[in-house]
Amino acid sequence: MRMRIDVVTIFPEFFGVLDVSLLGKARQSELVETHVHDLRDYAAFKADGSPDVHRTVDDAPFGGGAGMVMKPDVWGKALDDVLKPTGVLVIPSPAGVPFTQALAAELSEAPQLVFACGRYEGIDARVAEHYAQDGYRVVEASLGDYVLNGGEVAAVAMIEAITRLIPGFMGNAQSIVEESHADGLLEYPSYTRPASWRGLDVPDILLSGHHARIAEWRHAQQLERTRERRPDLLPPAEGGAW
Ligand code: ADE
C-alpha cells in the first residue's frame, strides 16, 4: 500500500526539502506520495462569506495574551478538503505528546497522514477537538522540550522518521532494528577502517571475529551510553532514572 502524506502550511515552499535525500528516493520508488497545500488558499473568504483580500489566517487570542492564534474556520476548510476517511491528523506542537520511535512506527502504517503546521501561538484548540469528535485519530506531537517558530521543521523531521520505517524504504532493514531507540536503548558506537587513527584504536574485541562476544560488548556499550546520556530511558535497577 502506498502512503499518502499531505502537509497544510502557510510556507509551502519550505517543503521543497522533501524532494531531496532519502525521502526523494522513496517518492520515486512510489512507496509514498506527498502533497503540500497553502493554507491561505482556504482563506479567500471570511467566516461570514465575504471576500478576504488579505487571506487572513490568524486572530487575537480570546482571554488576551501575546501572539496570534490560527483561525479554526480556515483550518476547517483546509482539513475538510484534504483529510480522507482513513487519514490521521498530526499537529506538531510543543504542547503535544513526545514524538518517539514507537509513535513513528505506529504512524508508518497509516494510509494517509495530514500534517497541520501551525505558526504563531498555535491553532485554535477546537480544530483538534472537532476532528477527534468526528472519529479521526488526532495526534498532537512534540519534537522535544524546546520551542520552534512553527510546525514546519517538526513536520519534516517527523516525515523523515516515519517514512524510513515504511517496509521497502531502507536498503538494509537490519540497520533499522539495530539503531538507537529501536530497543529502547541508545545505539552502540561504530567504527570502520583504519583500525588506528590519530592515535585512537578501534576496541580489540571488534577485530576478534567472536560474534557472540562482540554482541555482548555492544549491548554493554548500549547500556553504558544510555545510563550516561539518557538515564530517563532506563529503570532504576539498570542504573537509570525512570
Ligand atoms: N512547534 C513549535 N515547537 C515545536 C516542537 N518542539 N515540536 C513540535 N512542533 C513544534
PDB file of C-alpha atoms and ligand atoms in Angstrom:
ATOM      1  CA  MET A   1       0.000   0.000   0.000  1.00  0.00           C
ATOM      2  CA  ARG A   2       1.257   3.454  -0.903  1.00  0.00           C
ATOM      3  CA  MET A   3       1.281   6.018   1.895  1.00  0.00           C
ATOM      4  CA  ARG A   4      -0.097   9.469   1.192  1.00  0.00           C
ATOM      5  CA  ILE A   5       1.247  12.444   3.127  1.00  0.00           C
ATOM      6  CA  ASP A   6      -0.437  15.846   2.971  1.00  0.00           C
ATOM      7  CA  VAL A   7       1.016  18.964   4.535  1.00  0.00           C
ATOM      8  CA  VAL A   8      -1.004  22.122   5.165  1.00  0.00           C
ATOM      9  CA  THR A   9       1.149  25.195   5.839  1.00  0.00           C
ATOM     10  CA  ILE A  10       1.494  28.918   5.163  1.00  0.00           C
ATOM     11  CA  PHE A  11       5.049  28.154   3.915  1.00  0.00           C
ATOM     12  CA  PRO A  12       4.577  25.580   1.140  1.00  0.00           C
ATOM     13  CA  GLU A  13       7.987  26.404  -0.403  1.00  0.00           C
ATOM     14  CA  PHE A  14       9.625  25.176   2.802  1.00  0.00           C
ATOM     15  CA  PHE A  15       8.750  21.597   1.832  1.00  0.00           C
ATOM     16  CA  GLY A  16      10.975  21.611  -1.259  1.00  0.00           C
ATOM     17  CA  VAL A  17      13.307  19.748   1.090  1.00  0.00           C
ATOM     18  CA  LEU A  18      11.090  16.664   0.653  1.00  0.00           C
ATOM     19  CA  ASP A  19      12.420  16.316  -2.906  1.00  0.00           C
ATOM     20  CA  VAL A  20      15.969  15.558  -1.818  1.00  0.00           C
ATOM     21  CA  SER A  21      17.685  12.879   0.227  1.00  0.00           C
ATOM     22  CA  LEU A  22      16.197   9.516   1.156  1.00  0.00           C
ATOM     23  CA  LEU A  23      12.688  10.863   1.084  1.00  0.00           C
ATOM     24  CA  GLY A  24      13.065  11.876  -2.553  1.00  0.00           C
ATOM     25  CA  LYS A  25      14.116   8.303  -3.251  1.00  0.00           C
ATOM     26  CA  ALA A  26      11.045   6.907  -1.501  1.00  0.00           C
ATOM     27  CA  ARG A  27       8.792   9.145  -3.578  1.00  0.00           C
ATOM     28  CA  GLN A  28      10.425   7.998  -6.783  1.00  0.00           C
ATOM     29  CA  SER A  29      10.048   4.370  -5.731  1.00  0.00           C
ATOM     30  CA  GLU A  30       6.344   5.091  -5.199  1.00  0.00           C
ATOM     31  CA  LEU A  31       6.206   3.970  -1.573  1.00  0.00           C
ATOM     32  CA  VAL A  32       4.925   7.391  -0.596  1.00  0.00           C
ATOM     33  CA  GLU A  33       3.341  10.392  -2.288  1.00  0.00           C
ATOM     34  CA  THR A  34       3.390  13.874  -0.799  1.00  0.00           C
ATOM     35  CA  HIS A  35       1.087  16.820  -1.419  1.00  0.00           C
ATOM     36  CA  VAL A  36       1.721  20.277   0.007  1.00  0.00           C
ATOM     37  CA  HIS A  37      -1.151  22.765   0.368  1.00  0.00           C
ATOM     38  CA  ASP A  38      -1.057  26.508   1.043  1.00  0.00           C
ATOM     39  CA  LEU A  39      -3.359  27.282   3.975  1.00  0.00           C
ATOM     40  CA  ARG A  40      -4.005  30.756   2.535  1.00  0.00           C
ATOM     41  CA  ASP A  41      -5.786  29.153  -0.429  1.00  0.00           C
ATOM     42  CA  TYR A  42      -8.544  28.381   2.082  1.00  0.00           C
ATOM     43  CA  ALA A  43      -8.661  31.931   3.449  1.00  0.00           C
ATOM     44  CA  ALA A  44     -10.125  33.720   0.392  1.00  0.00           C
ATOM     45  CA  PHE A  45     -13.438  34.232   2.198  1.00  0.00           C
ATOM     46  CA  LYS A  46     -14.220  35.255   5.753  1.00  0.00           C
ATOM     47  CA  ALA A  47     -16.399  33.140   8.063  1.00  0.00           C
ATOM     48  CA  ASP A  48     -19.417  35.288   7.033  1.00  0.00           C
ATOM     49  CA  GLY A  49     -18.821  34.527   3.329  1.00  0.00           C
ATOM     50  CA  SER A  50     -17.463  37.949   2.316  1.00  0.00           C
ATOM     51  CA  PRO A  51     -14.165  38.073   0.379  1.00  0.00           C
ATOM     52  CA  ASP A  52     -10.950  38.499   2.400  1.00  0.00           C
ATOM     53  CA  VAL A  53      -8.375  40.186   0.186  1.00  0.00           C
ATOM     54  CA  HIS A  54      -5.771  39.741   2.939  1.00  0.00           C
ATOM     55  CA  ARG A  55      -6.414  35.974   3.206  1.00  0.00           C
ATOM     56  CA  THR A  56      -6.158  36.211   6.985  1.00  0.00           C
ATOM     57  CA  VAL A  57      -5.228  33.007   8.809  1.00  0.00           C
ATOM     58  CA  ASP A  58      -4.848  34.273  12.398  1.00  0.00           C
ATOM     59  CA  ASP A  59      -6.531  36.443  15.005  1.00  0.00           C
ATOM     60  CA  ALA A  60      -6.014  37.679  18.581  1.00  0.00           C
ATOM     61  CA  PRO A  61      -6.457  35.119  21.397  1.00  0.00           C
ATOM     62  CA  PHE A  62      -9.678  35.153  23.436  1.00  0.00           C
ATOM     63  CA  GLY A  63      -8.740  35.951  27.036  1.00  0.00           C
ATOM     64  CA  GLY A  64      -5.817  38.116  25.953  1.00  0.00           C
ATOM     65  CA  GLY A  65      -2.132  37.337  25.882  1.00  0.00           C
ATOM     66  CA  ALA A  66       0.751  37.571  23.464  1.00  0.00           C
ATOM     67  CA  GLY A  67       0.768  36.403  19.864  1.00  0.00           C
ATOM     68  CA  MET A  68      -1.896  35.312  17.427  1.00  0.00           C
ATOM     69  CA  VAL A  69      -3.954  32.136  17.132  1.00  0.00           C
ATOM     70  CA  MET A  70      -4.713  30.420  13.826  1.00  0.00           C
ATOM     71  CA  LYS A  71      -8.386  30.579  12.879  1.00  0.00           C
ATOM     72  CA  PRO A  72     -10.496  27.408  13.155  1.00  0.00           C
ATOM     73  CA  ASP A  73     -12.746  28.281  10.173  1.00  0.00           C
ATOM     74  CA  VAL A  74      -9.768  28.477   7.802  1.00  0.00           C
ATOM     75  CA  TRP A  75      -8.251  25.235   9.150  1.00  0.00           C
ATOM     76  CA  GLY A  76     -11.673  23.559   8.963  1.00  0.00           C
ATOM     77  CA  LYS A  77     -11.994  24.342   5.245  1.00  0.00           C
ATOM     78  CA  ALA A  78      -8.473  23.079   4.529  1.00  0.00           C
ATOM     79  CA  LEU A  79      -8.784  19.865   6.530  1.00  0.00           C
ATOM     80  CA  ASP A  80     -12.289  19.062   5.231  1.00  0.00           C
ATOM     81  CA  ASP A  81     -10.741  19.221   1.767  1.00  0.00           C
ATOM     82  CA  VAL A  82      -7.563  17.235   2.478  1.00  0.00           C
ATOM     83  CA  LEU A  83      -8.351  14.586   5.132  1.00  0.00           C
ATOM     84  CA  LYS A  84      -9.502  11.224   3.744  1.00  0.00           C
ATOM     85  CA  PRO A  85     -11.767   8.939   5.828  1.00  0.00           C
ATOM     86  CA  THR A  86      -8.784   6.793   6.920  1.00  0.00           C
ATOM     87  CA  GLY A  87      -6.421   9.730   7.438  1.00  0.00           C
ATOM     88  CA  VAL A  88      -4.589  10.550  10.669  1.00  0.00           C
ATOM     89  CA  LEU A  89      -4.288  14.225  11.602  1.00  0.00           C
ATOM     90  CA  VAL A  90      -0.846  15.112  13.004  1.00  0.00           C
ATOM     91  CA  ILE A  91      -0.426  18.521  14.620  1.00  0.00           C
ATOM     92  CA  PRO A  92       3.178  19.344  15.555  1.00  0.00           C
ATOM     93  CA  SER A  93       3.127  21.323  18.802  1.00  0.00           C
ATOM     94  CA  PRO A  94       5.499  21.909  21.723  1.00  0.00           C
ATOM     95  CA  ALA A  95       2.467  21.076  23.905  1.00  0.00           C
ATOM     96  CA  GLY A  96       1.994  17.636  22.291  1.00  0.00           C
ATOM     97  CA  VAL A  97       2.914  14.115  23.390  1.00  0.00           C
ATOM     98  CA  PRO A  98       6.577  13.212  22.803  1.00  0.00           C
ATOM     99  CA  PHE A  99       7.272  12.133  19.224  1.00  0.00           C
ATOM    100  CA  THR A 100       9.088   8.828  19.786  1.00  0.00           C
ATOM    101  CA  GLN A 101      10.352   5.990  17.612  1.00  0.00           C
ATOM    102  CA  ALA A 102       7.327   3.946  18.767  1.00  0.00           C
ATOM    103  CA  LEU A 103       4.944   6.692  17.606  1.00  0.00           C
ATOM    104  CA  ALA A 104       6.819   6.970  14.292  1.00  0.00           C
ATOM    105  CA  ALA A 105       6.440   3.196  13.788  1.00  0.00           C
ATOM    106  CA  GLU A 106       2.698   3.379  14.506  1.00  0.00           C
ATOM    107  CA  LEU A 107       2.195   6.261  12.095  1.00  0.00           C
ATOM    108  CA  SER A 108       4.218   4.493   9.364  1.00  0.00           C
ATOM    109  CA  GLU A 109       1.251   2.107   8.997  1.00  0.00           C
ATOM    110  CA  ALA A 110      -1.373   4.790   8.328  1.00  0.00           C
ATOM    111  CA  PRO A 111      -2.784   5.046   4.776  1.00  0.00           C
ATOM    112  CA  GLN A 112      -2.753   8.855   4.990  1.00  0.00           C
ATOM    113  CA  LEU A 113      -1.064  11.365   7.290  1.00  0.00           C
ATOM    114  CA  VAL A 114      -2.090  15.012   7.260  1.00  0.00           C
ATOM    115  CA  PHE A 115       0.376  17.400   8.918  1.00  0.00           C
ATOM    116  CA  ALA A 116      -1.241  20.641  10.075  1.00  0.00           C
ATOM    117  CA  CYS A 117       1.592  23.132  10.570  1.00  0.00           C
ATOM    118  CA  GLY A 118       0.679  25.941  12.930  1.00  0.00           C
ATOM    119  CA  ARG A 119       2.541  29.200  13.339  1.00  0.00           C
ATOM    120  CA  TYR A 120       2.328  31.909  15.977  1.00  0.00           C
ATOM    121  CA  GLU A 121       0.750  30.677  19.210  1.00  0.00           C
ATOM    122  CA  GLY A 122      -0.734  27.600  17.571  1.00  0.00           C
ATOM    123  CA  ILE A 123      -4.054  26.535  16.076  1.00  0.00           C
ATOM    124  CA  ASP A 124      -7.412  27.187  17.791  1.00  0.00           C
ATOM    125  CA  ALA A 125      -7.811  24.176  20.120  1.00  0.00           C
ATOM    126  CA  ARG A 126     -11.268  23.337  18.724  1.00  0.00           C
ATOM    127  CA  VAL A 127      -9.716  22.120  15.461  1.00  0.00           C
ATOM    128  CA  ALA A 128      -8.090  19.058  17.120  1.00  0.00           C
ATOM    129  CA  GLU A 129     -11.227  18.539  19.214  1.00  0.00           C
ATOM    130  CA  HIS A 130     -13.556  18.674  16.203  1.00  0.00           C
ATOM    131  CA  TYR A 131     -11.725  16.090  14.084  1.00  0.00           C
ATOM    132  CA  ALA A 132     -11.296  13.768  17.094  1.00  0.00           C
ATOM    133  CA  GLN A 133     -15.064  14.028  17.687  1.00  0.00           C
ATOM    134  CA  ASP A 134     -15.595  13.216  14.028  1.00  0.00           C
ATOM    135  CA  GLY A 135     -13.766   9.912  14.584  1.00  0.00           C
ATOM    136  CA  TYR A 136     -10.339  10.771  13.184  1.00  0.00           C
ATOM    137  CA  ARG A 137      -7.169   9.837  15.008  1.00  0.00           C
ATOM    138  CA  VAL A 138      -5.632  13.179  16.010  1.00  0.00           C
ATOM    139  CA  VAL A 139      -2.039  13.240  17.273  1.00  0.00           C
ATOM    140  CA  GLU A 140      -0.586  16.427  18.720  1.00  0.00           C
ATOM    141  CA  ALA A 141       3.110  15.627  18.978  1.00  0.00           C
ATOM    142  CA  SER A 142       6.229  17.478  20.128  1.00  0.00           C
ATOM    143  CA  LEU A 143       9.710  17.008  18.771  1.00  0.00           C
ATOM    144  CA  GLY A 144      11.323  17.894  22.105  1.00  0.00           C
ATOM    145  CA  ASP A 145      11.334  20.282  25.011  1.00  0.00           C
ATOM    146  CA  TYR A 146      12.109  23.437  23.084  1.00  0.00           C
ATOM    147  CA  VAL A 147      10.023  25.852  21.047  1.00  0.00           C
ATOM    148  CA  LEU A 148      10.342  26.270  17.282  1.00  0.00           C
ATOM    149  CA  ASN A 149       8.717  29.114  15.338  1.00  0.00           C
ATOM    150  CA  GLY A 150       6.159  26.780  13.851  1.00  0.00           C
ATOM    151  CA  GLY A 151       5.318  23.206  12.962  1.00  0.00           C
ATOM    152  CA  GLU A 152       7.187  23.101   9.622  1.00  0.00           C
ATOM    153  CA  VAL A 153      10.620  21.959  10.839  1.00  0.00           C
ATOM    154  CA  ALA A 154       8.966  19.470  13.189  1.00  0.00           C
ATOM    155  CA  ALA A 155       6.788  18.098  10.360  1.00  0.00           C
ATOM    156  CA  VAL A 156       9.831  17.491   8.148  1.00  0.00           C
ATOM    157  CA  ALA A 157      11.629  15.668  10.982  1.00  0.00           C
ATOM    158  CA  MET A 158       8.549  13.552  11.688  1.00  0.00           C
ATOM    159  CA  ILE A 159       8.023  12.752   7.990  1.00  0.00           C
ATOM    160  CA  GLU A 160      11.623  11.568   7.706  1.00  0.00           C
ATOM    161  CA  ALA A 161      11.407   9.432  10.863  1.00  0.00           C
ATOM    162  CA  ILE A 162       8.105   7.882   9.699  1.00  0.00           C
ATOM    163  CA  THR A 163       8.803   7.244   6.010  1.00  0.00           C
ATOM    164  CA  ARG A 164      12.106   5.443   6.631  1.00  0.00           C
ATOM    165  CA  LEU A 165      10.130   2.837   8.594  1.00  0.00           C
ATOM    166  CA  ILE A 166       7.861   2.008   5.642  1.00  0.00           C
ATOM    167  CA  PRO A 167       8.801  -1.557   4.572  1.00  0.00           C
ATOM    168  CA  GLY A 168      10.999  -1.441   1.474  1.00  0.00           C
ATOM    169  CA  PHE A 169      12.195   2.105   2.095  1.00  0.00           C
ATOM    170  CA  MET A 170      15.565   1.421   3.717  1.00  0.00           C
ATOM    171  CA  GLY A 171      18.096  -0.653   1.806  1.00  0.00           C
ATOM    172  CA  ASN A 172      19.102  -2.545   4.944  1.00  0.00           C
ATOM    173  CA  ALA A 173      16.197  -3.475   7.226  1.00  0.00           C
ATOM    174  CA  GLN A 174      18.621  -4.773   9.887  1.00  0.00           C
ATOM    175  CA  SER A 175      20.051  -1.283  10.350  1.00  0.00           C
ATOM    176  CA  ILE A 176      16.588  -0.151  11.467  1.00  0.00           C
ATOM    177  CA  VAL A 177      16.406  -2.991  14.012  1.00  0.00           C
ATOM    178  CA  GLU A 178      19.823  -2.118  15.471  1.00  0.00           C
ATOM    179  CA  GLU A 179      19.682   1.673  15.575  1.00  0.00           C
ATOM    180  CA  SER A 180      19.187   3.962  18.549  1.00  0.00           C
ATOM    181  CA  HIS A 181      15.753   3.744  20.216  1.00  0.00           C
ATOM    182  CA  ALA A 182      14.638   0.618  18.316  1.00  0.00           C
ATOM    183  CA  ASP A 183      15.043  -1.422  21.528  1.00  0.00           C
ATOM    184  CA  GLY A 184      14.668   1.444  23.993  1.00  0.00           C
ATOM    185  CA  LEU A 185      18.444   1.935  24.285  1.00  0.00           C
ATOM    186  CA  LEU A 186      20.896   4.232  22.525  1.00  0.00           C
ATOM    187  CA  GLU A 187      22.980   2.647  19.772  1.00  0.00           C
ATOM    188  CA  TYR A 188      26.483   1.273  20.464  1.00  0.00           C
ATOM    189  CA  PRO A 189      29.479   3.159  18.980  1.00  0.00           C
ATOM    190  CA  SER A 190      30.512   2.167  15.432  1.00  0.00           C
ATOM    191  CA  TYR A 191      33.955   2.123  13.797  1.00  0.00           C
ATOM    192  CA  THR A 192      35.423   1.472  10.349  1.00  0.00           C
ATOM    193  CA  ARG A 193      38.902   1.356   8.784  1.00  0.00           C
ATOM    194  CA  PRO A 194      41.603   2.372   9.552  1.00  0.00           C
ATOM    195  CA  ALA A 195      41.869   0.387  12.814  1.00  0.00           C
ATOM    196  CA  SER A 196      44.191   3.056  14.165  1.00  0.00           C
ATOM    197  CA  TRP A 197      43.533   6.761  13.510  1.00  0.00           C
ATOM    198  CA  ARG A 198      45.296   9.747  15.100  1.00  0.00           C
ATOM    199  CA  GLY A 199      46.442   7.578  17.989  1.00  0.00           C
ATOM    200  CA  LEU A 200      42.943   6.204  18.633  1.00  0.00           C
ATOM    201  CA  ASP A 201      42.490   2.426  18.232  1.00  0.00           C
ATOM    202  CA  VAL A 202      39.299   0.538  17.489  1.00  0.00           C
ATOM    203  CA  PRO A 203      38.439  -1.692  20.520  1.00  0.00           C
ATOM    204  CA  ASP A 204      40.238  -5.074  20.127  1.00  0.00           C
ATOM    205  CA  ILE A 205      37.061  -7.072  20.610  1.00  0.00           C
ATOM    206  CA  LEU A 206      35.682  -5.773  17.280  1.00  0.00           C
ATOM    207  CA  LEU A 207      38.708  -7.179  15.433  1.00  0.00           C
ATOM    208  CA  SER A 208      38.456 -10.584  17.181  1.00  0.00           C
ATOM    209  CA  GLY A 209      35.832 -12.225  14.974  1.00  0.00           C
ATOM    210  CA  HIS A 210      33.995 -13.608  18.086  1.00  0.00           C
ATOM    211  CA  HIS A 211      30.426 -12.757  17.108  1.00  0.00           C
ATOM    212  CA  ALA A 212      28.828 -13.672  20.443  1.00  0.00           C
ATOM    213  CA  ARG A 213      31.378 -11.660  22.437  1.00  0.00           C
ATOM    214  CA  ILE A 214      31.024  -8.712  20.065  1.00  0.00           C
ATOM    215  CA  ALA A 215      27.242  -8.766  20.560  1.00  0.00           C
ATOM    216  CA  GLU A 216      27.750  -8.862  24.343  1.00  0.00           C
ATOM    217  CA  TRP A 217      30.223  -5.944  24.211  1.00  0.00           C
ATOM    218  CA  ARG A 218      27.870  -3.909  22.055  1.00  0.00           C
ATOM    219  CA  HIS A 219      24.968  -4.470  24.451  1.00  0.00           C
ATOM    220  CA  ALA A 220      27.153  -3.390  27.392  1.00  0.00           C
ATOM    221  CA  GLN A 221      28.114  -0.249  25.446  1.00  0.00           C
ATOM    222  CA  GLN A 222      24.433   0.478  24.785  1.00  0.00           C
ATOM    223  CA  LEU A 223      23.658   0.252  28.491  1.00  0.00           C
ATOM    224  CA  GLU A 224      26.633   2.391  29.492  1.00  0.00           C
ATOM    225  CA  ARG A 225      25.804   5.103  26.946  1.00  0.00           C
ATOM    226  CA  THR A 226      22.144   5.108  27.878  1.00  0.00           C
ATOM    227  CA  ARG A 227      22.958   5.333  31.609  1.00  0.00           C
ATOM    228  CA  GLU A 228      25.303   8.238  30.963  1.00  0.00           C
ATOM    229  CA  ARG A 229      23.338  10.201  28.373  1.00  0.00           C
ATOM    230  CA  ARG A 230      19.690   9.220  28.799  1.00  0.00           C
ATOM    231  CA  PRO A 231      19.059   7.769  32.286  1.00  0.00           C
ATOM    232  CA  ASP A 232      15.372   8.636  31.771  1.00  0.00           C
ATOM    233  CA  LEU A 233      15.176   5.676  29.355  1.00  0.00           C
ATOM    234  CA  LEU A 234      16.248   3.087  31.975  1.00  0.00           C
ATOM    235  CA  PRO A 235      14.604   1.567  35.080  1.00  0.00           C
ATOM    236  CA  PRO A 236      16.423   2.257  38.385  1.00  0.00           C
ATOM    237  CA  ALA A 237      17.565  -1.413  38.573  1.00  0.00           C
ATOM    238  CA  GLU A 238      19.695  -0.745  35.471  1.00  0.00           C
ATOM    239  CA  GLY A 239      21.186   2.439  36.885  1.00  0.00           C
ATOM    240  CA  GLY A 240      18.519   4.614  35.283  1.00  0.00           C
ATOM    241  CA  ALA A 241      16.125   7.277  36.482  1.00  0.00           C
ATOM    242  CA  TRP A 242      12.690   6.160  35.331  1.00  0.00           C
TER     243      TRP A 242
HETATM  244  N1  ADE B   1       6.179  23.685  17.053  1.00  0.00           N
HETATM  245  C1  ADE B   1       6.889  24.551  17.778  1.00  0.00           C
HETATM  246  N2  ADE B   1       7.723  23.919  18.599  1.00  0.00           N
HETATM  247  C2  ADE B   1       7.556  22.591  18.374  1.00  0.00           C
HETATM  248  C3  ADE B   1       8.125  21.410  18.914  1.00  0.00           C
HETATM  249  N3  ADE B   1       9.056  21.446  19.870  1.00  0.00           N
HETATM  250  N4  ADE B   1       7.684  20.228  18.455  1.00  0.00           N
HETATM  251  C4  ADE B   1       6.726  20.172  17.519  1.00  0.00           C
HETATM  252  N5  ADE B   1       6.153  21.249  16.976  1.00  0.00           N
HETATM  253  C5  ADE B   1       6.552  22.455  17.401  1.00  0.00           C
END
